[in-house]
XYZ file of C-alpha atoms in Angstrom:
375
model
C -12.388 20.232 -19.524
C -11.170 16.746 -19.203
C -12.587 14.964 -15.746
C -9.171 13.821 -13.675
C -8.395 10.899 -13.651
C -5.640 8.293 -14.137
C -5.132 8.822 -17.746
C -5.373 12.466 -16.829
C -4.573 13.141 -13.531
C -4.794 16.276 -11.200
C -1.841 18.142 -9.939
C -2.402 18.370 -6.488
C -1.494 20.872 -3.073
C 0.444 19.050 -0.799
C -0.565 19.758 2.229
C 1.442 18.581 5.016
C 3.737 15.336 5.453
C 4.666 14.204 8.741
C 5.823 11.023 10.551
C 3.374 8.866 12.489
C 5.299 6.356 13.644
C 8.333 7.597 15.933
C 11.991 7.504 14.975
C 14.214 4.349 14.610
C 10.771 2.325 13.528
C 11.380 -0.994 11.164
C 7.947 -0.350 9.850
C 8.805 3.695 9.364
C 5.055 5.557 7.940
C 4.381 8.564 7.252
C 1.315 10.753 7.157
C 0.607 12.739 4.430
C -2.083 15.077 3.204
C -3.573 16.143 -0.342
C -5.702 18.979 -1.292
C -8.274 18.612 -3.913
C -9.800 21.877 -4.135
C -10.298 22.350 -7.629
C -10.023 19.159 -8.917
C -13.529 18.428 -9.070
C -13.291 15.152 -8.307
C -15.074 13.372 -5.043
C -14.163 9.809 -3.773
C -16.127 7.757 -1.007
C -15.285 6.019 2.194
C -13.258 2.411 0.892
C -12.040 4.275 -2.135
C -8.157 4.026 -3.090
C -6.100 7.047 -4.451
C -3.830 6.502 -7.192
C -0.146 8.599 -7.261
C 1.913 8.749 -10.100
C 5.279 9.392 -8.306
C 9.212 10.585 -9.736
C 12.060 7.939 -9.414
C 15.195 8.839 -6.743
C 17.091 11.887 -9.332
C 20.084 9.886 -7.382
C 19.047 6.927 -9.214
C 18.904 8.436 -12.603
C 21.955 10.203 -12.221
C 23.507 7.360 -11.017
C 22.212 5.671 -14.079
C 22.587 7.836 -16.168
C 26.388 7.830 -15.724
C 26.921 4.268 -15.348
C 25.225 3.590 -19.645
C 27.416 6.750 -20.273
C 24.635 8.722 -21.832
C 24.544 12.972 -21.861
C 21.506 14.359 -19.143
C 20.695 16.787 -21.215
C 19.777 14.978 -24.691
C 16.348 15.171 -25.700
C 14.108 12.318 -26.186
C 10.569 11.043 -26.636
C 8.203 11.817 -23.040
C 5.611 8.383 -23.480
C 2.295 10.307 -23.888
C 4.099 12.345 -26.511
C 6.811 15.526 -26.919
C 10.016 15.577 -25.610
C 12.361 15.978 -22.155
C 16.470 16.402 -21.100
C 17.217 12.286 -20.491
C 17.523 13.509 -17.113
C 14.269 15.088 -16.849
C 12.081 11.954 -18.717
C 13.816 9.452 -16.765
C 12.528 11.340 -12.797
C 8.903 11.921 -13.697
C 8.315 9.569 -16.652
C 9.711 6.060 -17.014
C 10.038 3.226 -14.722
C 13.831 2.403 -14.225
C 14.102 0.282 -10.839
C 11.368 -3.638 -12.401
C 12.688 -5.548 -14.241
C 10.578 -7.687 -16.897
C 11.412 -10.752 -19.520
C 10.570 -7.851 -22.173
C 12.864 -5.100 -20.898
C 15.331 -8.039 -20.843
C 15.372 -9.257 -23.866
C 15.193 -5.611 -25.527
C 18.159 -4.786 -23.048
C 20.002 -8.055 -24.611
C 19.004 -7.227 -28.750
C 21.524 -4.298 -27.373
C 24.142 -6.072 -25.288
C 24.111 -9.371 -26.465
C 25.375 -11.041 -22.942
C 25.961 -14.491 -22.698
C 24.787 -14.736 -19.639
C 21.914 -12.296 -19.779
C 20.783 -14.827 -22.281
C 20.986 -18.341 -20.638
C 18.948 -16.399 -17.642
C 16.392 -15.986 -20.318
C 16.249 -19.211 -21.567
C 15.519 -20.111 -18.208
C 12.256 -19.174 -15.866
C 13.425 -20.047 -12.899
C 17.181 -17.985 -12.846
C 14.861 -15.273 -14.764
C 12.419 -14.817 -11.284
C 15.713 -15.323 -9.870
C 17.721 -12.409 -11.298
C 14.456 -10.123 -11.537
C 14.038 -10.208 -8.183
C 16.122 -6.847 -6.177
C 17.654 -6.104 -8.946
C 17.027 -2.819 -11.493
C 18.270 -1.149 -14.458
C 21.160 0.126 -13.074
C 22.191 -3.552 -11.822
C 22.150 -4.125 -15.624
C 24.510 -1.017 -16.267
C 27.046 -1.739 -14.071
C 27.188 -5.438 -14.653
C 29.977 -6.249 -16.776
C 28.965 -9.189 -18.198
C 25.818 -7.708 -19.307
C 26.693 -3.438 -20.137
C 24.549 -2.119 -23.282
C 26.339 0.437 -25.072
C 23.402 2.516 -26.766
C 23.697 4.733 -29.804
C 21.936 7.661 -27.616
C 19.717 8.201 -24.949
C 16.693 7.765 -27.215
C 17.610 4.657 -28.019
C 17.592 3.761 -24.531
C 14.094 5.330 -23.594
C 13.009 3.010 -26.365
C 13.541 0.085 -24.072
C 11.572 1.691 -21.274
C 7.888 0.938 -20.120
C 6.093 4.219 -18.612
C 5.935 5.215 -14.591
C 3.254 3.215 -13.173
C 0.620 4.829 -10.460
C 0.566 3.452 -7.070
C -2.578 2.690 -5.568
C -2.930 3.616 -1.909
C -6.130 2.867 0.737
C -7.446 6.556 1.738
C -7.436 7.377 5.139
C -9.362 10.318 5.222
C -13.703 10.730 5.162
C -14.689 13.576 2.546
C -17.037 14.505 4.584
C -15.126 14.629 8.293
C -11.992 16.687 5.979
C -13.542 18.139 2.987
C -11.462 19.529 -0.027
C -9.084 16.873 0.753
C -7.514 13.300 0.583
C -4.970 11.489 3.645
C -3.259 8.425 2.584
C -1.251 6.501 5.380
C 2.590 5.214 3.945
C 4.880 2.725 4.610
C 8.365 3.755 3.568
C 9.869 0.863 1.895
C 14.026 0.408 2.224
C 15.943 -2.809 1.818
C 19.205 -3.859 1.076
C 19.540 -5.764 -1.961
C 22.653 -6.814 -3.940
C 24.400 -4.591 -1.349
C 22.889 -1.584 -2.793
C 19.972 0.182 -0.726
C 17.165 0.268 -2.112
C 14.152 1.884 -1.842
C 10.250 1.748 -2.632
C 9.630 4.492 -5.828
C 6.572 5.862 -4.403
C 6.635 5.393 -0.702
C 10.069 6.944 -0.552
C 9.029 9.643 -3.046
C 6.303 10.872 -0.547
C 8.312 10.421 2.606
C 11.746 11.665 1.516
C 11.402 14.489 -1.388
C 7.855 15.496 -0.730
C 7.208 18.754 1.160
C 3.992 20.756 1.976
C 3.089 23.270 -1.113
C 4.564 20.217 -3.853
C 2.480 19.569 -6.149
C 1.383 15.620 -7.296
C -0.153 13.602 -9.159
C -3.258 11.973 -8.172
C -6.181 10.492 -9.443
C -9.334 8.700 -7.407
C -9.930 5.241 -7.954
C -13.177 3.672 -6.812
C -12.961 0.268 -4.385
C -16.533 -0.435 -4.199
C -16.299 -3.692 -2.854
C -14.881 -2.048 0.572
C -17.789 -0.161 2.321
C -19.068 1.003 4.967
C -22.494 -0.807 5.965
C -25.424 1.572 4.935
C -27.218 1.250 8.749
C -24.986 3.330 10.942
C -26.269 1.325 14.022
C -24.040 -1.937 12.108
C -21.693 -3.083 14.150
C -18.370 -3.543 12.532
C -15.273 -5.574 13.404
C -11.802 -4.098 11.468
C -8.521 -6.053 11.136
C -5.989 -3.959 9.680
C -2.014 -4.418 11.264
C 0.842 -1.787 10.327
C -0.748 -0.143 7.054
C -3.827 -1.627 6.863
C -4.817 0.701 9.758
C -5.573 3.093 6.681
C -9.216 2.637 5.694
C -10.108 2.676 9.091
C -9.434 5.744 9.764
C -11.460 6.623 6.996
C -14.763 4.588 8.423
C -14.323 6.141 11.648
C -13.876 9.564 10.513
C -16.652 8.776 8.505
C -18.953 7.147 11.288
C -18.336 9.684 13.304
C -19.459 12.406 11.356
C -22.667 10.705 10.352
C -23.250 10.393 13.895
C -23.161 6.384 13.550
C -24.662 4.241 17.350
C -23.512 0.772 15.883
C -19.878 -0.323 18.063
C -16.457 -0.228 16.176
C -13.862 -2.777 17.638
C -10.032 -2.448 15.846
C -8.084 -4.962 15.422
C -3.795 -3.322 14.897
C -0.778 -4.487 14.777
C 2.883 -3.489 14.494
C 6.135 -4.586 15.984
C 6.998 -2.511 19.043
C 5.013 -0.206 21.395
C 7.511 2.107 22.092
C 7.869 3.194 18.121
C 5.284 1.476 16.087
C 2.230 3.000 17.070
C -0.256 4.943 14.181
C -2.655 7.192 15.531
C -2.928 7.361 18.691
C -4.224 10.284 20.213
C -6.991 9.992 17.408
C -7.703 5.671 19.437
C -6.590 7.452 22.492
C -9.703 9.454 22.157
C -12.013 7.861 20.420
C -11.259 4.376 23.163
C -11.865 6.586 26.545
C -14.698 8.476 24.718
C -16.502 4.346 24.237
C -17.175 4.925 20.463
C -14.187 2.210 20.005
C -12.852 -0.824 21.239
C -9.269 -1.438 20.317
C -6.917 -4.827 20.517
C -3.745 -4.150 19.930
C -1.335 -6.893 19.183
C 2.615 -5.649 19.404
C 3.999 -8.201 17.848
C 7.932 -8.294 19.057
C 7.471 -6.502 23.256
C 8.103 -10.171 23.928
C 9.065 -13.757 23.345
C 6.808 -14.913 21.210
C 5.162 -13.241 18.194
C 2.041 -12.023 19.112
C -0.288 -11.533 15.845
C -3.723 -9.402 15.255
C -4.800 -13.740 14.887
C -4.013 -14.668 17.662
C -6.082 -12.024 19.774
C -8.957 -12.971 17.810
C -8.715 -15.780 19.073
C -8.677 -14.853 22.415
C -11.337 -12.682 21.630
C -13.033 -15.250 20.093
C -17.015 -15.729 21.714
C -17.250 -12.370 21.627
C -16.325 -11.911 17.583
C -18.991 -14.742 17.873
C -21.358 -12.851 19.488
C -20.906 -9.324 17.660
C -21.107 -11.634 14.350
C -24.555 -12.713 15.285
C -25.836 -9.084 16.153
C -24.763 -8.280 12.649
C -21.365 -7.042 11.943
C -19.643 -6.959 9.567
C -15.644 -7.793 9.344
C -13.372 -6.090 7.487
C -9.578 -6.901 6.980
C -6.462 -4.685 5.381
C -3.198 -5.031 5.177
C -0.854 -8.360 3.168
C -2.779 -11.083 1.212
C 0.195 -13.534 1.176
C -0.065 -14.190 5.264
C -2.073 -11.831 7.540
C -4.939 -12.414 5.136
C -5.240 -15.602 4.907
C -4.222 -15.908 8.653
C -7.279 -14.007 9.627
C -9.553 -15.476 7.532
C -8.854 -19.305 8.930
C -9.189 -17.570 12.407
C -12.499 -16.031 12.003
C -13.500 -19.417 9.789
C -11.831 -21.676 13.765
C -14.124 -19.086 15.739
C -17.816 -19.279 13.523
C -16.869 -23.591 13.855
C -16.303 -22.636 17.662
C -18.730 -21.247 18.608
C -20.941 -21.109 16.292
C -21.263 -25.072 16.858
C -20.610 -25.593 13.197
C -18.494 -27.597 10.968
C -15.822 -26.912 8.593
C -17.767 -26.933 5.631
C -20.952 -25.034 7.938
C -18.442 -22.428 9.139
C -17.035 -21.451 5.051
C -20.902 -21.571 4.410
C -21.732 -18.982 7.208
C -19.026 -16.899 5.674
C -20.102 -17.237 2.183
C -23.422 -15.633 3.331
C -21.549 -12.878 5.174
C -19.374 -12.024 1.996
C -22.520 -12.302 -0.143
C -24.465 -10.134 2.393
C -21.563 -7.339 1.825
C -20.539 -7.981 5.870
C -17.450 -9.582 4.881
C -14.819 -7.390 3.072
C -11.490 -7.852 2.493
C -9.111 -4.698 0.752
C -5.677 -6.441 0.438
C -2.709 -6.537 -1.676
């Protein structure tokens, strides 16, 4: 039998879905458990899980109506075979991502002067595709395309892509299953509410007992130290906490003796805590040092890098004792701010020049004592 993989995903049974942030949280976060029983798949703490989502049926219905196509018309599927248009658009085709190639194919049918001008201007194209999807195209009088049939429409579409999420469980703590910690993406663009394809698929439509296609994605560059006595510092605001839940579960399962320090952050303490009961137990038992930045609970915003600055001397002491430093989360801002603060701490408390601090961090990276899982 062919092993399960991205090309051959496993239909995992959903064991349960629960909200871990409280109602009203702007950082709505869910925890979801999948069963891997019968898959033959295994994972290592630090790996990611690929999830193949389904599109929102309401969005699909609106798109089919705007295109005036028959939802029951048989169309080819990307991997062979055929299915009714509605089923194909829900389960197999990308209808939310606009790219130059798609717009070019669309405009070959539409013959829109507006789209032609957009396609000819790189900056205009970038502005046009941000925050729009295929329903916007189909609903735009100046851009509308009249496809001959459903098959000619799906012929211009790309395949629905899997999404990767850091695994939030240890295989030794919960054998035969895998957990994710996922932030539900919701926003408004061009006067329409928008939803993250995969995050709201799991948050809104997936229920216990459902089957979801998944696969394990190895991340060999995000691993716990082999020596359980090694101290670990973990920086994971928001859903960046996900792999660190796996880390602390693994350290407990291994009876590791090294201390753990987690820097977590979210907007409000009242609504935005994650895994609070687990963290409280770890802190009370002396197994974890916890520093939390509630960024909006005071007039001046406080982020994880500010807590690092306040604890700089102690962080340096941990590093000098051989601590491994990990960060997970937003690559655009958080990762840069955290790395800059780490370099400042090395320079200040290690009495090093900026160049020497950078060399120290490079040595940590080479020794796998500095690892990032950012996106």
